Coordinates of C-alpha atoms in Angstrom, one line a residue:
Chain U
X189 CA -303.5 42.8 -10.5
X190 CA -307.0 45.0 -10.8
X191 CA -307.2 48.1 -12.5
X192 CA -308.5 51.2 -10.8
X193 CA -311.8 51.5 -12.3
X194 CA -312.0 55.0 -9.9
X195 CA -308.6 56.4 -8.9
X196 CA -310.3 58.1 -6.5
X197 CA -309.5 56.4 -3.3
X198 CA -305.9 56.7 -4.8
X199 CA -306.2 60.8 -5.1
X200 CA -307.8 61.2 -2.1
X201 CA -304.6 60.3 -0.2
X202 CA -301.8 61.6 -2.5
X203 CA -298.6 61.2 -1.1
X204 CA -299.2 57.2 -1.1
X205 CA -297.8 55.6 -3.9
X206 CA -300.6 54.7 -6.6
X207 CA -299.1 51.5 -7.3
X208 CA -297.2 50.9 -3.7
X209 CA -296.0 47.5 -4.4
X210 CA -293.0 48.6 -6.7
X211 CA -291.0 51.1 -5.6
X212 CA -289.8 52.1 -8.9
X213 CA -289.2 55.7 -10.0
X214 CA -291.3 55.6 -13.3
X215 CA -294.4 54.5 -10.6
X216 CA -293.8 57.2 -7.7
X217 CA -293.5 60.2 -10.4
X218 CA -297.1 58.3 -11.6
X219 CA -298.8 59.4 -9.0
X220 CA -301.2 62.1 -9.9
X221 CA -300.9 64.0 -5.9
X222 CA -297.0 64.1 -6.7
X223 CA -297.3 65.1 -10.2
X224 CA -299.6 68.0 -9.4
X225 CA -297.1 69.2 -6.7
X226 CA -294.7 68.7 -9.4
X227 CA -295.9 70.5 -12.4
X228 CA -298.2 73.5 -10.5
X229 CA -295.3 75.6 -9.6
X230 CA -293.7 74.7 -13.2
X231 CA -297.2 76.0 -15.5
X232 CA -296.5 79.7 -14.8
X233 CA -292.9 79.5 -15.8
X234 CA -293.9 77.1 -19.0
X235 CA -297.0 79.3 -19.8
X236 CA -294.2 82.5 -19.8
X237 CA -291.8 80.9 -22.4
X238 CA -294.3 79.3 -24.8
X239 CA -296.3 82.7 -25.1
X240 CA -293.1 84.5 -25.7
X241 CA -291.2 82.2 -28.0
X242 CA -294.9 81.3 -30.1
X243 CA -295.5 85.8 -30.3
X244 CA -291.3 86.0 -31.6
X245 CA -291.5 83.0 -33.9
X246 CA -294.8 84.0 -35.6
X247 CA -294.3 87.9 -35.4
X248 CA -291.0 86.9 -37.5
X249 CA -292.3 84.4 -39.6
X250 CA -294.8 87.0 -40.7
X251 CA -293.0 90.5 -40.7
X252 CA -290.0 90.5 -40.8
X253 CA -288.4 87.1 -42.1
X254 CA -287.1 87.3 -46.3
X255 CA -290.2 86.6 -49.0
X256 CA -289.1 83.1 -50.8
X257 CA -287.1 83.3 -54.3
X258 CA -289.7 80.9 -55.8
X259 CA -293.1 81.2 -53.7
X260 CA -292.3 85.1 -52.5
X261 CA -294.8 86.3 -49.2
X262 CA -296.6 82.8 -49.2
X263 CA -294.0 81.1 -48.0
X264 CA -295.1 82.7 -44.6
X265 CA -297.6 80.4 -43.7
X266 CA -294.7 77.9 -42.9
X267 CA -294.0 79.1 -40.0
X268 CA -297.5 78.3 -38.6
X269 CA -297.8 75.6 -40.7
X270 CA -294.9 73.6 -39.9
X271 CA -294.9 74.1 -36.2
X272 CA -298.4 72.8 -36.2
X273 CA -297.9 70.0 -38.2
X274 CA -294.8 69.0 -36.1
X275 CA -296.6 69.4 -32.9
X276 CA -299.4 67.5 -34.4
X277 CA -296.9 64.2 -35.0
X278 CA -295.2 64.8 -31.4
X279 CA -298.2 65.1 -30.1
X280 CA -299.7 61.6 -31.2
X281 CA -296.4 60.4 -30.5
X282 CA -296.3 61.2 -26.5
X283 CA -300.5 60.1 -27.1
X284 CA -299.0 56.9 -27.9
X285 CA -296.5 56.4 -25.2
X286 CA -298.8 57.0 -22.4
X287 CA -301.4 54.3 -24.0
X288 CA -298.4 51.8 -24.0
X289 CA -297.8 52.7 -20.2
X290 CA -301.4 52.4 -19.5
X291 CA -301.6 49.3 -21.3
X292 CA -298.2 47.9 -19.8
X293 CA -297.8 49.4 -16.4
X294 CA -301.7 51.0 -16.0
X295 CA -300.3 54.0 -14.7
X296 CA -303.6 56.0 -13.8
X297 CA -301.7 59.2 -14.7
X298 CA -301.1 57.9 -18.5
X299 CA -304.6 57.3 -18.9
X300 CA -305.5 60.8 -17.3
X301 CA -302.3 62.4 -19.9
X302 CA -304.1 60.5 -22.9
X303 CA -307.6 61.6 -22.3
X304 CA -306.0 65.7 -22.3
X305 CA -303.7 65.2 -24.9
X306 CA -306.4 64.5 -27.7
X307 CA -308.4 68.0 -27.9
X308 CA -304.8 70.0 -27.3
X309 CA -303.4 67.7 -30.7
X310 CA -306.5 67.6 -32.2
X311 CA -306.4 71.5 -32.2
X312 CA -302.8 71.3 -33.9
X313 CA -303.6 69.0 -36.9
X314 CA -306.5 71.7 -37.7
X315 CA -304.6 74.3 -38.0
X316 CA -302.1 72.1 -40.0
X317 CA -304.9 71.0 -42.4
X318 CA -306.3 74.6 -42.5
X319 CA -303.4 76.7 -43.1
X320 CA -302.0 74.2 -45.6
X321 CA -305.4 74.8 -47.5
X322 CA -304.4 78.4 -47.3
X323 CA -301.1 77.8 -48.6
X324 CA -302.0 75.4 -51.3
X325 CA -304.7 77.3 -53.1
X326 CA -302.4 80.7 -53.8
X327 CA -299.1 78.3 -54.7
X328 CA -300.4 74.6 -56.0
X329 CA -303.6 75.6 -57.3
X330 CA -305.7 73.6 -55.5
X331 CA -307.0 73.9 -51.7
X332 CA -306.7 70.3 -51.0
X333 CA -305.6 67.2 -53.2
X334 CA -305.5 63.9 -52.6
X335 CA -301.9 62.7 -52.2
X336 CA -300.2 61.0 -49.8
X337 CA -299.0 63.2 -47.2
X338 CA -302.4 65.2 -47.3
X339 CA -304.4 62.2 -46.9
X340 CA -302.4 60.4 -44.1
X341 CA -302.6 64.2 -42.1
X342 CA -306.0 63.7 -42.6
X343 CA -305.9 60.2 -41.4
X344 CA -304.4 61.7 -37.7
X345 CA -306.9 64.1 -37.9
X346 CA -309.8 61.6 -37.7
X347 CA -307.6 58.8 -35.4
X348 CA -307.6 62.0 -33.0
X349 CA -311.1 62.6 -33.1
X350 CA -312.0 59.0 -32.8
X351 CA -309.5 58.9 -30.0
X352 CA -311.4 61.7 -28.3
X353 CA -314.6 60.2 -28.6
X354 CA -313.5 57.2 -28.2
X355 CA -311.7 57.5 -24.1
X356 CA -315.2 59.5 -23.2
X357 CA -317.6 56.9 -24.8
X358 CA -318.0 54.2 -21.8
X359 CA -319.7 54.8 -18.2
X360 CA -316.6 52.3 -17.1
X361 CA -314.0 55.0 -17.6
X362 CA -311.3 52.2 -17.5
X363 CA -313.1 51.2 -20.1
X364 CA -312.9 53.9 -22.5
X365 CA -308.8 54.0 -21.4
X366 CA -308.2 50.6 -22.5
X367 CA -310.1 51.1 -25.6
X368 CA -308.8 54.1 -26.6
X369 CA -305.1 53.1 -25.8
X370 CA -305.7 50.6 -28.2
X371 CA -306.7 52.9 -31.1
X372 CA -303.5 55.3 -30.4
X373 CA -301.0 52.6 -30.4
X374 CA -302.9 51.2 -33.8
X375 CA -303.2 54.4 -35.3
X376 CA -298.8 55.0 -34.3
X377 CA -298.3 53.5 -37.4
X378 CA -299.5 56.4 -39.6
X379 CA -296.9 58.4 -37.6
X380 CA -294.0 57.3 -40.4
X381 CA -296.2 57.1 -43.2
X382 CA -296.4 60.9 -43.2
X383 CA -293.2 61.3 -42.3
X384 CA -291.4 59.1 -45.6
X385 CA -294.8 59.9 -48.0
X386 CA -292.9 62.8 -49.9
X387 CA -290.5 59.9 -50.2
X388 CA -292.2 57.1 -50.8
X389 CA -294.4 58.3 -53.3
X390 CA -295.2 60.9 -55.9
X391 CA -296.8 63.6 -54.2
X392 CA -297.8 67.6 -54.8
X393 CA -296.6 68.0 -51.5
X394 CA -293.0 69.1 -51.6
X395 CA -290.3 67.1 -49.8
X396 CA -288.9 67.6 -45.9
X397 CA -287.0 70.6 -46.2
X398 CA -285.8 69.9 -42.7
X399 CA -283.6 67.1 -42.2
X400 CA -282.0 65.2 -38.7
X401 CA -279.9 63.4 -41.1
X402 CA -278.3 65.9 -43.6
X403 CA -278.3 69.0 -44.5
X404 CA -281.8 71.5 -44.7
X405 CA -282.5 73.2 -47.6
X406 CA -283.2 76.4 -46.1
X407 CA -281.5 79.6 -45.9
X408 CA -280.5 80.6 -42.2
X409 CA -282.5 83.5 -41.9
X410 CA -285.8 81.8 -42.6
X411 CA -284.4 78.8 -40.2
X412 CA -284.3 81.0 -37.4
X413 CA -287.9 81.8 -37.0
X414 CA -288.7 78.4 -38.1
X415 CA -287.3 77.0 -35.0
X416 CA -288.2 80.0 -32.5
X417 CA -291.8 79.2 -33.6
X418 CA -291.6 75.6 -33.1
X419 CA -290.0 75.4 -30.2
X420 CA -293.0 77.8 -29.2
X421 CA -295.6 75.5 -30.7
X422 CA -293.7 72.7 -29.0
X423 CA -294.0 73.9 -25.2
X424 CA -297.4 75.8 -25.8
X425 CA -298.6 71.7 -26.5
X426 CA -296.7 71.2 -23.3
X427 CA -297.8 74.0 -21.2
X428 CA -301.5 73.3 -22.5
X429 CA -301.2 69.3 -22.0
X430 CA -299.8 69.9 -18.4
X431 CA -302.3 72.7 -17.0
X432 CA -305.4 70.3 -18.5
X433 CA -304.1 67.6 -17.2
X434 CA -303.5 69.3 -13.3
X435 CA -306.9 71.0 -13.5
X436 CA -308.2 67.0 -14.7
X437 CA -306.2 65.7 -11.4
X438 CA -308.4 68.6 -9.1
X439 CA -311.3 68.4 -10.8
X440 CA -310.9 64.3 -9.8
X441 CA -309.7 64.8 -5.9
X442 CA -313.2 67.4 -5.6
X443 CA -315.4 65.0 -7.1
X444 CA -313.6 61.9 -4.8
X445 CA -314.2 64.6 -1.9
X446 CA -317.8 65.4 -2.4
X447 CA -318.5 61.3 -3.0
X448 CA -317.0 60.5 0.6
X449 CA -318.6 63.5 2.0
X450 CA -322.1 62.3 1.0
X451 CA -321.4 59.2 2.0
X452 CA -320.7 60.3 5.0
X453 CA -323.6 61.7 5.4
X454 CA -325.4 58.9 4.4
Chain A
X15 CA -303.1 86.4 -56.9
X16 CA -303.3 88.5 -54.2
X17 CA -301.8 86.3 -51.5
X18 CA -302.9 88.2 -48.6
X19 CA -305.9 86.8 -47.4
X20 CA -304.2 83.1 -47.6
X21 CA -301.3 84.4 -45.4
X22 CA -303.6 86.7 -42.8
X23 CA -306.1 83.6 -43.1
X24 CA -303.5 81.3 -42.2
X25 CA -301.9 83.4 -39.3
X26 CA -305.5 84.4 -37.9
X27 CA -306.8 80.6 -37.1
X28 CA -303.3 80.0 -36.2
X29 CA -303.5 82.4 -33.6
X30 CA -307.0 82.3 -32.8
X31 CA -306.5 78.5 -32.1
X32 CA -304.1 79.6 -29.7
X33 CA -305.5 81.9 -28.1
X34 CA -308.6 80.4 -27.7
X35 CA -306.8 76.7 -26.1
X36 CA -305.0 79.2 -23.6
X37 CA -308.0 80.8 -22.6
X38 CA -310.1 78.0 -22.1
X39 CA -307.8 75.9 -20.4
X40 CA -307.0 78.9 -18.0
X41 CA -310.7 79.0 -17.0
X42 CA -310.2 75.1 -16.5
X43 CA -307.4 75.4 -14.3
X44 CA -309.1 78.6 -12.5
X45 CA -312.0 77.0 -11.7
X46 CA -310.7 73.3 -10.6
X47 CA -308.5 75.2 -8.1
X48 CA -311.3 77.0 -7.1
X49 CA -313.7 74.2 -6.7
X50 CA -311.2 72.1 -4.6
X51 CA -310.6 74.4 -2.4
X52 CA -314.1 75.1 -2.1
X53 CA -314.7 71.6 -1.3
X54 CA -311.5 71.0 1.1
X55 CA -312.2 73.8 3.1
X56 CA -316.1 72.1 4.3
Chain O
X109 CA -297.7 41.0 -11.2
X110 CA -294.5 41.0 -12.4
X111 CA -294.9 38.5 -14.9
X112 CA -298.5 39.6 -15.9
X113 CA -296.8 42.9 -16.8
X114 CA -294.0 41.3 -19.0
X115 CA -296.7 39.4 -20.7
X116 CA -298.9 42.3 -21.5
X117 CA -295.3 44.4 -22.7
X118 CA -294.6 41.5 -25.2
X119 CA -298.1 41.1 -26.2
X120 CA -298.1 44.0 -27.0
X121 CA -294.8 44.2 -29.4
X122 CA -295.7 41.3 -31.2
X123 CA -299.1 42.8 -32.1
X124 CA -296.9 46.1 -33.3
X125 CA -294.7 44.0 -34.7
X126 CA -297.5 42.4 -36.9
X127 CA -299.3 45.4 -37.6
X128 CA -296.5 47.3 -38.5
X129 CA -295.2 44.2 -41.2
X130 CA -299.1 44.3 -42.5
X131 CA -299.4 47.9 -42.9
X132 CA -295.8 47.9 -44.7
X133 CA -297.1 44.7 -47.2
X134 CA -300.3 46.8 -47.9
X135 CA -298.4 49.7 -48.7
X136 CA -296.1 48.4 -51.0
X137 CA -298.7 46.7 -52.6
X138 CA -300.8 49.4 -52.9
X139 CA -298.0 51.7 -54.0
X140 CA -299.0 52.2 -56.9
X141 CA -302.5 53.8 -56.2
X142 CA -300.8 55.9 -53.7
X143 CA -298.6 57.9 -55.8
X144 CA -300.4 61.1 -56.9
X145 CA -298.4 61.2 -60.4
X146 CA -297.1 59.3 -63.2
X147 CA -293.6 61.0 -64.8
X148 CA -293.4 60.7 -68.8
X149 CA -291.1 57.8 -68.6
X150 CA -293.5 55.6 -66.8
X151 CA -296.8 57.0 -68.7
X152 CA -294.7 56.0 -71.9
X153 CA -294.0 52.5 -70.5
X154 CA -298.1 52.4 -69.7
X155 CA -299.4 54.0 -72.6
X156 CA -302.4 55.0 -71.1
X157 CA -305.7 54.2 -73.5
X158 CA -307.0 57.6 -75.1
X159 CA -309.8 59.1 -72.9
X160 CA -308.5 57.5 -69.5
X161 CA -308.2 60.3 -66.5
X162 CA -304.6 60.3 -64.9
X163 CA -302.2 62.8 -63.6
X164 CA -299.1 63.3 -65.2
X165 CA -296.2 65.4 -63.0
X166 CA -292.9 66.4 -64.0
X167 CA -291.0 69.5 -65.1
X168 CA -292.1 71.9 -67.5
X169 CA -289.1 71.8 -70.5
X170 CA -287.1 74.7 -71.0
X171 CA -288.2 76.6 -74.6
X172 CA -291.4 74.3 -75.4
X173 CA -293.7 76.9 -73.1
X174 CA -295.9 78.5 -76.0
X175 CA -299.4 80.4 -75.4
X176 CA -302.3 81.1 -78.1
X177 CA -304.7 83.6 -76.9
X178 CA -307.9 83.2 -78.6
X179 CA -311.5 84.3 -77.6
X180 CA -309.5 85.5 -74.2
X181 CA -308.8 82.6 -73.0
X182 CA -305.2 81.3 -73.1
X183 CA -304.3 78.2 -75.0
X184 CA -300.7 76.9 -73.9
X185 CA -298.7 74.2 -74.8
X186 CA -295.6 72.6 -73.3
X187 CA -294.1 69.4 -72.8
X188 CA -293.3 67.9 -69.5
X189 CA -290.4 66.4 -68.6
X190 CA -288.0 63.7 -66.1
X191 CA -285.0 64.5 -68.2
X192 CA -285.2 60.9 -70.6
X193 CA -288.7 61.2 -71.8
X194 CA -291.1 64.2 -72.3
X195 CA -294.8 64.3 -73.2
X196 CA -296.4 67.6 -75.0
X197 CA -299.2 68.8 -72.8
X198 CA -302.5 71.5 -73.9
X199 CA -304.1 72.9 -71.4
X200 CA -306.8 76.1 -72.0
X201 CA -307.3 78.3 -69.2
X202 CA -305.2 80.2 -66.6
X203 CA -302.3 78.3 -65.0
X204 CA -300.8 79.1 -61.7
X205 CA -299.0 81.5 -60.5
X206 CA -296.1 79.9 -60.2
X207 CA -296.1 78.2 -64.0
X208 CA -292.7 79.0 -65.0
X209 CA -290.2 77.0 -67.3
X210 CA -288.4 74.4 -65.7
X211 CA -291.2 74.2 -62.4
X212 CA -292.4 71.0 -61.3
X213 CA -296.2 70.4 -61.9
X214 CA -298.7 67.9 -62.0
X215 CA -301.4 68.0 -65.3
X216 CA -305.2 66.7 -64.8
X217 CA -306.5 65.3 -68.0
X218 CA -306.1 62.4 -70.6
X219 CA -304.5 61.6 -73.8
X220 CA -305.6 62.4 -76.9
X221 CA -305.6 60.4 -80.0
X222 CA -302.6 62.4 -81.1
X223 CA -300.6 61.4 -78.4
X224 CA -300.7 65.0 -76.6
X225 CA -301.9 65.2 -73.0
X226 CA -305.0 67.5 -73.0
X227 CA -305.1 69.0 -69.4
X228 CA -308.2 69.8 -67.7
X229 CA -306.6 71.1 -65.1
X230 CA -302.3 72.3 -64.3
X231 CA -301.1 72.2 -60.3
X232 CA -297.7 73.7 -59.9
X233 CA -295.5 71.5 -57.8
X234 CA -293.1 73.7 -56.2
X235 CA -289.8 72.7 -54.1
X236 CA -288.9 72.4 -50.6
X237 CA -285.7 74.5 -51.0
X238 CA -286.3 78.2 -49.3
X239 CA -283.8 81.1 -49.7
X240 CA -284.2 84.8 -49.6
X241 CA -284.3 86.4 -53.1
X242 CA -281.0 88.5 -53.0
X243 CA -279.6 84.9 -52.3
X244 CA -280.9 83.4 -55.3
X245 CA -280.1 86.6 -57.1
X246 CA -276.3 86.2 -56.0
X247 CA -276.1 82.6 -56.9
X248 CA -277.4 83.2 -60.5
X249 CA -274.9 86.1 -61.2
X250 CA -272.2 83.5 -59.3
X251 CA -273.3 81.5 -62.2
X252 CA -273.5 78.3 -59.7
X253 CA -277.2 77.9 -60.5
X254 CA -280.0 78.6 -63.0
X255 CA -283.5 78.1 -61.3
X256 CA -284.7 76.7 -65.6
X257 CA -282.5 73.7 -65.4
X258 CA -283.9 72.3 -62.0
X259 CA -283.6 72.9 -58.2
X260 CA -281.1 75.2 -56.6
X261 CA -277.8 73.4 -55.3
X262 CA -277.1 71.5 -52.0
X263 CA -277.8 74.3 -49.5
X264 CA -274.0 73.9 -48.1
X265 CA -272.9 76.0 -51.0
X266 CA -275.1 78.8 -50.1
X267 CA -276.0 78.6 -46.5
X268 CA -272.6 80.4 -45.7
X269 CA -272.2 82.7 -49.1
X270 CA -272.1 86.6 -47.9
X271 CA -275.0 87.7 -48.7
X272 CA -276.6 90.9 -47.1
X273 CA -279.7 89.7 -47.1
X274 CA -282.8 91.5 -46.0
X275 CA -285.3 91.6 -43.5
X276 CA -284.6 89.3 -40.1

């Protein structure tokens, strides 16, 4: 089957199915037209809770939730920093799903999620990287060291950028999708080195403090705005990922409009 | 050592990350709406 | 199309599949450049030549913390720790806030002749266990736990106690 160097021809008419052969669900909620009709009435509603659960969870966090028995006021800057860092994993994690759909299936709609999803993740990781910086210097002694969990953030941190540059760098767009599918599914594999690197190996960095598995070694009045934060940092990524990736659907259906009008006119 | 600037350092790029992403990727929004009904209505 | 698809999805897992099992057999056998620390037991076990840069982490022993002010600037020594083995540590200039018998930390330097680490430089390694201070304070007077002899206990003892604690 042929890839769809220019979805255009495929926007300009949304309600047909962008791959009309198969009927299956995962293909007809693919299509960008349906999508948009989808999600547009959705963003308000999404952009409503992440601003108010992200202002609760981070006004909290900073006035209001108990100073730490050991690190006192500092301990603050986790709830920034660990909503950031956790968007910054789930983030390269759905980055990496939609390059194994547009690898698999080349759903046009994976590539156009991929391409959004790098600058909104990218953003995270920063503030992971910066406000740990913050937190390290006052508590460790040191802004940055080289351990593991520092270094393999700092590894997503570059295996976003490179994704970024990476999807925009060809003329071929389908190009640049392919290529840079490739890179996120490579770089997946850093996903549980930073997860197990507290466990795997000595580091400064302290262990998970939050655990799926047992129990979390924190007291349940800092959990509470631990959670209200992420859960805002959480649907902020979403709301962000899902307006950027409408306005990237428009933005394609006006420039497939203006190519047909002037070749129209031609 | 005064921990204040590393936690109001900390919260400030936090936030001003946020805001910024919101605001930019309103103006996105704003304008591809605007553009494509711009161009669907010649 | 069908079958070009099912041969790009398995393609693609066996390529995961290797990468994954080569990233795992690099890690393991670069382990032991990954690890930021050695503990006392396994610098002991190495015996590091005098004069060669390592870091050495572990606990800072209970009652060996011991500072010598002169020319105002602060000479301490103390030995760290993994509970078997222990290695005295000097280190001149201002430690970290959070220096404190029984913390974790993680000492820049070398051995010295003498068999004493000489630290250029002392990082305080702190824990991943967070609880309000009136909750630490109840759990001491409970006599349940003494932040010197190592972390607090499993948080299901004190998750529930009744503690009015403040703030939130």
């Amino acid at each position: 089957m042929t890839y769809y160097s220019d979805m255009s021809e495929k926007i300009l008419s949304p309600d047909a199915p962008v791959l009309g052969r198969t009927g299956s669900w995962l293909h007809r909620f693919a299509n960008p037209g349906r999508f948009l009709r989808l999600a547009q009435p959705a963003l308000p509603w999404l952009a409503a809770f992440s601003i108010v659960l992200t202002v609760v969870g981070i006004v909290w966090g900073y006035a209001f939730a108990p100073a730490d028995w050991e690190q006192g006021d500092a301990a603050r800057i986790m709830y920034v920093h660990v909503p950031a860092a956790w968007v910054a994993m789930a983030g390269y994690a759905a980055l990496a799903v939609c390059s194994f759909f547009s690898i698999v299936w080349r759903h046009p709609l994976a590539d156009l999620a991929a391409e959004e999803i790098g600058p909104v993740g990218a953003g995270f990781t920063f503030v992971c990287l910066v406000s740990g910086a913050l937190w390290g210097k006052p508590m460790w002694g040191a802004y940055w060291v080289w351990d593991a969990r520092l270094t393999s953030v700092l590894v997503l941190f570059f295996l976003y950028l490179g994704h970024i540059a990476l999807i925009r760098a060809f003329d071929n767009r389908s190009h640049g999708y392919r290529a840079a599918a490739i890179l996120a599914l490579v770089g997946a594999v850093n996903l549980p080195i930073i997860v197990f690197s507290v466990q795997w190996w000595n580091t400064l960095h302290q262990g998970n403090t939050i655990s799926v598995t047992g129990g979390s070694k924190i007291y349940i009045t800092m959990l509470y705005p631990l959670l209200i934060a992420s859960l805002g940092f959480y649907m902020s990524f979403l709301t962000l990922v899902t307006a950027r990736l409408c306005a990237a659907i428009m933005e394609r259906k006006t420039r497939a409009l203006l190519l047909a009008a002037a070749e129209r006119e031609a | 050592m005064n921990l204040t600037p590393f936690i109001d350092g900390s919260y400030g790029i936090t936030v001003l990350f946020l805001i910024g992403i919101f605001v930019l990727t309103l103006n996105r929004y704003r304008s591809a709406i605007k553009r494509l009904a711009a161009v669907e209505k010649r | 199309m069908r079958t070009s698809k099912k041969r790009r999805l398995y393609l693609l897992l066996g390529c995961g599949l290797a990468l994954s099992a080569a990233t795992g057999l690099s890690l393991m056998a670069f382990s032991s450049t990954l690890t930021y620390f050695l503990g006392p037991r396994e610098v002991l076990a190495k015996n590091p030549a005098p004069g060669m840069d390592f870091r050495l982490g572990g606990i800072v022993q209970v009652g060996t913390v011991n500072t010598v002010i002169t020319n105002n600037t602060p000479t301490t020594h103390f030995r760290v720790t993994d509970g078997r083995a222990s290695i005295p540590v000097t280190f001149t200039g201002v430690l970290p806030d959070l220096f404190r018998e029984g913390q974790g930390v993680v000492a820049i330097g070398a051995m010295s002749p003498d068999g004493s680490f000489a630290a250029s430089e002392v990082l305080a390694k702190h824990g991943s266990t967070y609880m309000p201070k009136d909750v630490e304070q109840s759990l001491k007077e409970a006599g349940k736990w003494d932040p010197k002899f190592g972390p607090p206990p499993d948080a299901s003892t004190w998750n529930t106690m009744n503690v009015k604690a403040s703030g939130s």
